[in-house]
Each structure stands twice: as C-alpha cells, then as structure tokens.
Amino acid sequence: GNPWDLPVEQRPALFEPCGEIPIEAIEETVGSPVRLDEGLRNHEPGDLFTCGWKNDELLFGVISTWKTKRALIGDRGFGSVDTESTVSGRPGFRASDEGREEDTCYQAFFTSRGAVLVNVNLRTSLRTFRGERPWTACDVLDEVIEPVVPYIPGGDY
C-alpha cells in the first residue's frame, strides 16, 4: 500500500542521502570535485535526514522527510512554487527560497521512503557555474539533477 497512509512510526526508513548517494555521483553531477559539508548533515530519527556537498560555486543538498506535500508546498520559506514540475518523468514540485529565487532551487519527489528534496544553492554573488555566468539556481538544477535521480527511491506518490 501507500506508506504515506501509515502512521509515521510504521513507515519505511527514510531515505538517507549521505549514505545512499555516492560522492562520485555528486561530482559527476556538478562536473568537479566536491566535499561533504558536515555542517549540513543532520539526522532526526523518523523525521529528517539532510546531506550537502559543496565546491566553490555551489552547494548541492538532499533532504528527506516525512512532511506531506501540502505542508512542504505551504512552507512560508518558499517563494515561487511550481506544483506541476517533473524530472525524468517523475512528478513533484519545484520551489525557491523566498527572496532568493535566483540563488536557490528545490525539486521535491514524494517517494516510498519519504519526501526527497534536491537543492542547489549558488554560492557566488555572480551566480557562476562551471566558470560561466550568470546562471539561475533552477537552471543549474536542471543541468545537474539527472545523474542523481537513479539514487532517489521510487514509488512516486
């Protein structure tokens, strides 16, 4: 059945991005070496996993949580939200941080192991990526997300 219909304590284990996405996939994705950012690694059992990798130009983050689609879409921290966004044929939504639409972008998937949000934050004031400028974070996310999608659990809900 649908794990989202179960009480949280009976749902499958949340997706653990630091352990389930190899750093090589992130490096392939961004086209350069990255380092794990321990400050972005977070685990709240049964509720949240976060992981982030960075280089000089961007921060690539992955969040997993059992927050519902409605709760995430309604998050006041988000600016624009596109509820019809798809990646590799997988439905979800796309959003940016309020006031930072050019610098941040999230793609959310609702999977058998929780909501998984892939996030790009541009780190330079000139919004460079691969030495070129200017980029928006959502354009960068479109460029880099494909190699990571196979590691995101299936069972889109």
Short mmCIF file of N, CA, C and O in Angstrom, two decimals, residues 76-156:
data_model
loop_
_atom_site.label_atom_id
_atom_site.label_comp_id
_atom_site.label_asym_id
_atom_site.label_seq_id
_atom_site.Cartn_x
_atom_site.Cartn_y
_atom_site.Cartn_z
N ARG A 76 6.26 28.67 4.35
CA ARG A 76 6.37 30.12 4.10
C ARG A 76 7.77 30.55 3.68
O ARG A 76 7.96 31.66 3.23
N GLY A 77 8.75 29.66 3.84
CA GLY A 77 10.10 29.99 3.41
C GLY A 77 10.28 29.92 1.91
O GLY A 77 11.25 30.45 1.36
N PHE A 78 9.34 29.25 1.24
CA PHE A 78 9.42 29.15 -0.22
C PHE A 78 8.84 30.38 -0.88
O PHE A 78 7.83 30.91 -0.45
N GLY A 79 9.48 30.80 -1.97
CA GLY A 79 8.94 31.85 -2.81
C GLY A 79 8.04 31.20 -3.84
O GLY A 79 7.00 30.62 -3.50
N SER A 80 8.45 31.22 -5.09
CA SER A 80 7.64 30.62 -6.14
C SER A 80 7.63 29.11 -6.02
O SER A 80 8.62 28.49 -5.65
N VAL A 81 6.48 28.50 -6.35
CA VAL A 81 6.31 27.05 -6.30
C VAL A 81 5.63 26.62 -7.58
O VAL A 81 4.60 27.18 -7.97
N ASP A 82 6.19 25.61 -8.24
CA ASP A 82 5.60 25.01 -9.44
C ASP A 82 5.17 23.60 -9.07
O ASP A 82 6.00 22.70 -8.94
N THR A 83 3.87 23.39 -8.88
CA THR A 83 3.36 22.09 -8.44
C THR A 83 3.25 21.07 -9.57
O THR A 83 2.89 19.93 -9.32
N GLU A 84 3.55 21.46 -10.79
CA GLU A 84 3.45 20.55 -11.94
C GLU A 84 4.82 20.13 -12.46
O GLU A 84 4.93 19.59 -13.55
N SER A 85 5.87 20.34 -11.71
CA SER A 85 7.23 20.06 -12.16
C SER A 85 7.48 18.54 -12.22
O SER A 85 7.08 17.80 -11.33
N THR A 86 8.14 18.10 -13.29
CA THR A 86 8.55 16.70 -13.41
C THR A 86 10.02 16.65 -13.80
O THR A 86 10.53 17.54 -14.48
N VAL A 87 10.71 15.60 -13.36
CA VAL A 87 12.10 15.34 -13.72
C VAL A 87 12.20 13.86 -14.06
O VAL A 87 11.75 13.01 -13.28
N SER A 88 12.73 13.56 -15.23
CA SER A 88 12.85 12.17 -15.69
C SER A 88 11.50 11.46 -15.63
O SER A 88 11.43 10.28 -15.27
N GLY A 89 10.43 12.18 -15.91
CA GLY A 89 9.10 11.60 -15.88
C GLY A 89 8.52 11.43 -14.49
O GLY A 89 7.42 10.90 -14.33
N ARG A 90 9.25 11.87 -13.48
CA ARG A 90 8.78 11.72 -12.09
C ARG A 90 8.12 13.01 -11.63
O ARG A 90 8.71 14.08 -11.70
N PRO A 91 6.89 12.91 -11.10
CA PRO A 91 6.19 14.12 -10.64
C PRO A 91 6.73 14.63 -9.32
O PRO A 91 7.31 13.89 -8.54
N GLY A 92 6.53 15.90 -9.10
CA GLY A 92 6.92 16.52 -7.84
C GLY A 92 6.58 17.98 -7.88
O GLY A 92 5.64 18.40 -8.56
N PHE A 93 7.34 18.77 -7.16
CA PHE A 93 7.17 20.22 -7.27
C PHE A 93 8.54 20.87 -7.21
O PHE A 93 9.51 20.30 -6.74
N ARG A 94 8.60 22.08 -7.73
CA ARG A 94 9.82 22.88 -7.75
C ARG A 94 9.55 24.16 -6.99
O ARG A 94 8.48 24.74 -7.10
N ALA A 95 10.54 24.59 -6.21
CA ALA A 95 10.37 25.82 -5.41
C ALA A 95 11.72 26.51 -5.24
O ALA A 95 12.77 25.92 -5.49
N SER A 96 11.65 27.74 -4.80
CA SER A 96 12.85 28.51 -4.46
C SER A 96 12.62 29.16 -3.10
O SER A 96 11.49 29.22 -2.62
N ASP A 97 13.70 29.61 -2.49
CA ASP A 97 13.57 30.31 -1.21
C ASP A 97 12.99 31.70 -1.45
O ASP A 97 13.36 32.38 -2.42
N GLU A 98 12.12 32.13 -0.57
CA GLU A 98 11.54 33.47 -0.64
C GLU A 98 12.66 34.51 -0.66
O GLU A 98 13.56 34.48 0.16
N GLY A 99 12.63 35.38 -1.65
CA GLY A 99 13.61 36.44 -1.77
C GLY A 99 14.94 36.04 -2.37
O GLY A 99 15.81 36.86 -2.56
N ARG A 100 15.12 34.75 -2.65
CA ARG A 100 16.38 34.26 -3.22
C ARG A 100 16.12 33.38 -4.43
O ARG A 100 16.81 32.40 -4.67
N GLU A 101 15.12 33.73 -5.22
CA GLU A 101 14.67 32.91 -6.33
C GLU A 101 15.78 32.60 -7.33
O GLU A 101 15.80 31.52 -7.92
N GLU A 102 16.72 33.52 -7.53
CA GLU A 102 17.80 33.30 -8.48
C GLU A 102 18.90 32.41 -7.91
O GLU A 102 19.65 31.79 -8.65
N ASP A 103 19.01 32.35 -6.58
CA ASP A 103 20.14 31.68 -5.93
C ASP A 103 19.83 30.29 -5.40
O ASP A 103 20.75 29.54 -5.09
N THR A 104 18.56 29.95 -5.22
CA THR A 104 18.21 28.65 -4.64
C THR A 104 17.11 27.98 -5.46
O THR A 104 16.26 28.65 -6.04
N CYS A 105 17.15 26.65 -5.49
CA CYS A 105 16.11 25.90 -6.19
C CYS A 105 15.99 24.52 -5.56
O CYS A 105 17.01 23.90 -5.21
N TYR A 106 14.76 24.05 -5.42
CA TYR A 106 14.47 22.73 -4.87
C TYR A 106 13.61 21.96 -5.86
O TYR A 106 12.70 22.54 -6.46
N GLN A 107 13.88 20.67 -5.99
CA GLN A 107 12.97 19.77 -6.70
C GLN A 107 12.58 18.70 -5.70
O GLN A 107 13.44 18.03 -5.13
N ALA A 108 11.28 18.56 -5.46
CA ALA A 108 10.77 17.61 -4.48
C ALA A 108 10.14 16.41 -5.18
O ALA A 108 9.47 16.56 -6.20
N PHE A 109 10.40 15.23 -4.62
CA PHE A 109 9.79 13.98 -5.05
C PHE A 109 9.13 13.37 -3.82
O PHE A 109 9.67 13.45 -2.72
N PHE A 110 8.00 12.73 -3.99
CA PHE A 110 7.30 12.08 -2.87
C PHE A 110 7.37 10.58 -3.11
O PHE A 110 6.66 10.05 -3.96
N THR A 111 8.26 9.91 -2.37
CA THR A 111 8.66 8.55 -2.66
C THR A 111 8.16 7.57 -1.61
O THR A 111 7.57 7.96 -0.60
N SER A 112 8.48 6.30 -1.82
CA SER A 112 8.13 5.26 -0.87
C SER A 112 8.92 5.38 0.42
O SER A 112 8.60 4.73 1.41
N ARG A 113 9.97 6.23 0.44
CA ARG A 113 10.79 6.42 1.63
C ARG A 113 10.86 7.88 2.04
O ARG A 113 11.87 8.35 2.51
N GLY A 114 9.76 8.58 1.83
CA GLY A 114 9.66 9.96 2.27
C GLY A 114 9.74 10.96 1.13
O GLY A 114 9.96 10.61 -0.02
N ALA A 115 9.55 12.22 1.49
CA ALA A 115 9.73 13.31 0.53
C ALA A 115 11.23 13.53 0.41
O ALA A 115 11.94 13.62 1.41
N VAL A 116 11.71 13.62 -0.84
CA VAL A 116 13.13 13.85 -1.09
C VAL A 116 13.24 15.15 -1.86
O VAL A 116 12.68 15.28 -2.95
N LEU A 117 13.93 16.12 -1.28
CA LEU A 117 14.14 17.43 -1.92
C LEU A 117 15.60 17.56 -2.32
O LEU A 117 16.48 17.46 -1.47
N VAL A 118 15.83 17.74 -3.61
CA VAL A 118 17.17 18.00 -4.13
C VAL A 118 17.28 19.51 -4.26
O VAL A 118 16.38 20.16 -4.81
N ASN A 119 18.37 20.06 -3.76
CA ASN A 119 18.50 21.51 -3.65
C ASN A 119 19.83 21.99 -4.20
O ASN A 119 20.85 21.35 -3.98
N VAL A 120 19.81 23.11 -4.91
CA VAL A 120 21.03 23.79 -5.35
C VAL A 120 21.00 25.21 -4.80
O VAL A 120 19.99 25.91 -4.92
N ASN A 121 22.10 25.60 -4.18
CA ASN A 121 22.32 26.99 -3.75
C ASN A 121 23.57 27.48 -4.46
O ASN A 121 24.63 26.87 -4.32
N LEU A 122 23.45 28.56 -5.19
CA LEU A 122 24.62 29.15 -5.82
C LEU A 122 25.38 29.96 -4.77
O LEU A 122 24.78 30.73 -4.03
N ARG A 123 26.69 29.79 -4.72
CA ARG A 123 27.49 30.36 -3.64
C ARG A 123 28.19 31.66 -4.01
O ARG A 123 28.75 32.32 -3.14
N THR A 124 28.24 32.02 -5.28
CA THR A 124 28.96 33.24 -5.67
C THR A 124 27.97 34.35 -5.98
O THR A 124 26.87 34.11 -6.45
N SER A 125 28.38 35.56 -5.73
CA SER A 125 27.48 36.70 -5.98
C SER A 125 27.22 36.88 -7.47
O SER A 125 26.21 37.47 -7.86
N LEU A 126 28.11 36.37 -8.32
CA LEU A 126 27.92 36.49 -9.77
C LEU A 126 27.17 35.30 -10.36
O LEU A 126 26.98 35.21 -11.56
N ARG A 127 26.75 34.36 -9.48
CA ARG A 127 25.98 33.17 -9.90
C ARG A 127 26.69 32.41 -11.01
O ARG A 127 26.14 32.13 -12.07
N THR A 128 27.95 32.04 -10.74
CA THR A 128 28.71 31.27 -11.72
C THR A 128 28.47 29.78 -11.52
O THR A 128 28.18 29.31 -10.42
N PHE A 129 28.59 29.04 -12.63
CA PHE A 129 28.54 27.59 -12.61
C PHE A 129 29.42 27.10 -13.75
O PHE A 129 29.27 27.56 -14.88
N ARG A 130 30.34 26.20 -13.40
CA ARG A 130 31.32 25.69 -14.37
C ARG A 130 32.09 26.84 -15.02
O ARG A 130 32.42 26.81 -16.19
N GLY A 131 32.34 27.87 -14.20
CA GLY A 131 33.11 29.02 -14.65
C GLY A 131 32.37 30.01 -15.52
O GLY A 131 32.93 31.00 -15.96
N GLU A 132 31.10 29.76 -15.79
CA GLU A 132 30.30 30.65 -16.63
C GLU A 132 29.28 31.39 -15.77
O GLU A 132 28.89 30.92 -14.72
N ARG A 133 28.83 32.53 -16.26
CA ARG A 133 27.80 33.29 -15.56
C ARG A 133 26.92 34.00 -16.55
O ARG A 133 27.31 34.18 -17.70
N PRO A 134 25.79 34.49 -16.18
CA PRO A 134 25.07 34.20 -14.94
C PRO A 134 24.15 32.99 -15.13
O PRO A 134 23.66 32.75 -16.23
N TRP A 135 23.93 32.28 -14.07
CA TRP A 135 23.02 31.14 -14.04
C TRP A 135 21.96 31.42 -12.97
O TRP A 135 22.24 32.12 -12.01
N THR A 136 20.80 30.82 -13.14
CA THR A 136 19.86 30.77 -12.02
C THR A 136 20.00 29.40 -11.39
O THR A 136 20.40 28.43 -12.05
N ALA A 137 19.66 29.29 -10.12
CA ALA A 137 19.78 28.01 -9.43
C ALA A 137 18.92 26.93 -10.08
O ALA A 137 19.34 25.78 -10.18
N CYS A 138 17.73 27.28 -10.55
CA CYS A 138 16.87 26.27 -11.19
C CYS A 138 17.46 25.80 -12.52
O CYS A 138 17.34 24.63 -12.87
N ASP A 139 18.12 26.68 -13.26
CA ASP A 139 18.80 26.26 -14.48
C ASP A 139 19.94 25.30 -14.16
O ASP A 139 20.15 24.30 -14.85
N VAL A 140 20.69 25.59 -13.10
CA VAL A 140 21.77 24.69 -12.67
C VAL A 140 21.18 23.35 -12.24
O VAL A 140 21.68 22.29 -12.61
N LEU A 141 20.10 23.39 -11.46
CA LEU A 141 19.48 22.15 -11.01
C LEU A 141 19.06 21.30 -12.21
O LEU A 141 19.27 20.08 -12.22
N ASP A 142 18.49 21.93 -13.24
CA ASP A 142 18.13 21.19 -14.45
C ASP A 142 19.35 20.52 -15.08
O ASP A 142 19.25 19.42 -15.61
N GLU A 143 20.50 21.18 -15.02
CA GLU A 143 21.73 20.64 -15.59
C GLU A 143 22.29 19.47 -14.79
O GLU A 143 22.93 18.60 -15.36
N VAL A 144 22.10 19.46 -13.48
CA VAL A 144 22.83 18.52 -12.63
C VAL A 144 22.00 17.41 -11.99
O VAL A 144 22.56 16.48 -11.42
N ILE A 145 20.70 17.45 -12.08
CA ILE A 145 19.88 16.52 -11.31
C ILE A 145 19.82 15.10 -11.90
O ILE A 145 19.72 14.13 -11.16
N GLU A 146 19.91 14.96 -13.20
CA GLU A 146 19.71 13.66 -13.85
C GLU A 146 20.57 12.53 -13.27
O GLU A 146 20.05 11.45 -12.98
N PRO A 147 21.91 12.69 -13.07
CA PRO A 147 22.69 11.58 -12.53
C PRO A 147 22.33 11.17 -11.11
O PRO A 147 22.68 10.08 -10.67
N VAL A 148 21.64 12.03 -10.39
CA VAL A 148 21.27 11.72 -9.01
C VAL A 148 19.91 11.02 -8.94
O VAL A 148 19.65 10.24 -8.01
N VAL A 149 19.04 11.25 -9.89
CA VAL A 149 17.68 10.70 -9.87
C VAL A 149 17.67 9.18 -9.67
O VAL A 149 16.84 8.68 -8.90
N PRO A 150 18.56 8.39 -10.29
CA PRO A 150 18.51 6.94 -10.06
C PRO A 150 18.74 6.52 -8.61
O PRO A 150 18.35 5.42 -8.22
N TYR A 151 19.33 7.38 -7.80
CA TYR A 151 19.56 7.05 -6.38
C TYR A 151 18.38 7.41 -5.49
O TYR A 151 18.32 6.98 -4.35
N ILE A 152 17.45 8.19 -6.02
CA ILE A 152 16.27 8.60 -5.24
C ILE A 152 15.27 7.46 -5.28
O ILE A 152 14.97 6.93 -6.35
N PRO A 153 14.74 7.06 -4.12
CA PRO A 153 13.79 5.94 -4.10
C PRO A 153 12.62 6.15 -5.05
O PRO A 153 12.21 7.28 -5.30
N GLY A 154 12.09 5.06 -5.56
CA GLY A 154 10.94 5.11 -6.44
C GLY A 154 9.63 5.12 -5.65
O GLY A 154 9.61 5.41 -4.46
N GLY A 155 8.58 4.77 -6.35
CA GLY A 155 7.27 4.74 -5.71
C GLY A 155 6.68 6.12 -5.56
O GLY A 155 6.26 6.49 -4.47
N ASP A 156 6.68 6.89 -6.63
CA ASP A 156 6.18 8.27 -6.56
C ASP A 156 4.72 8.32 -6.13
O ASP A 156 3.88 7.60 -6.67
#
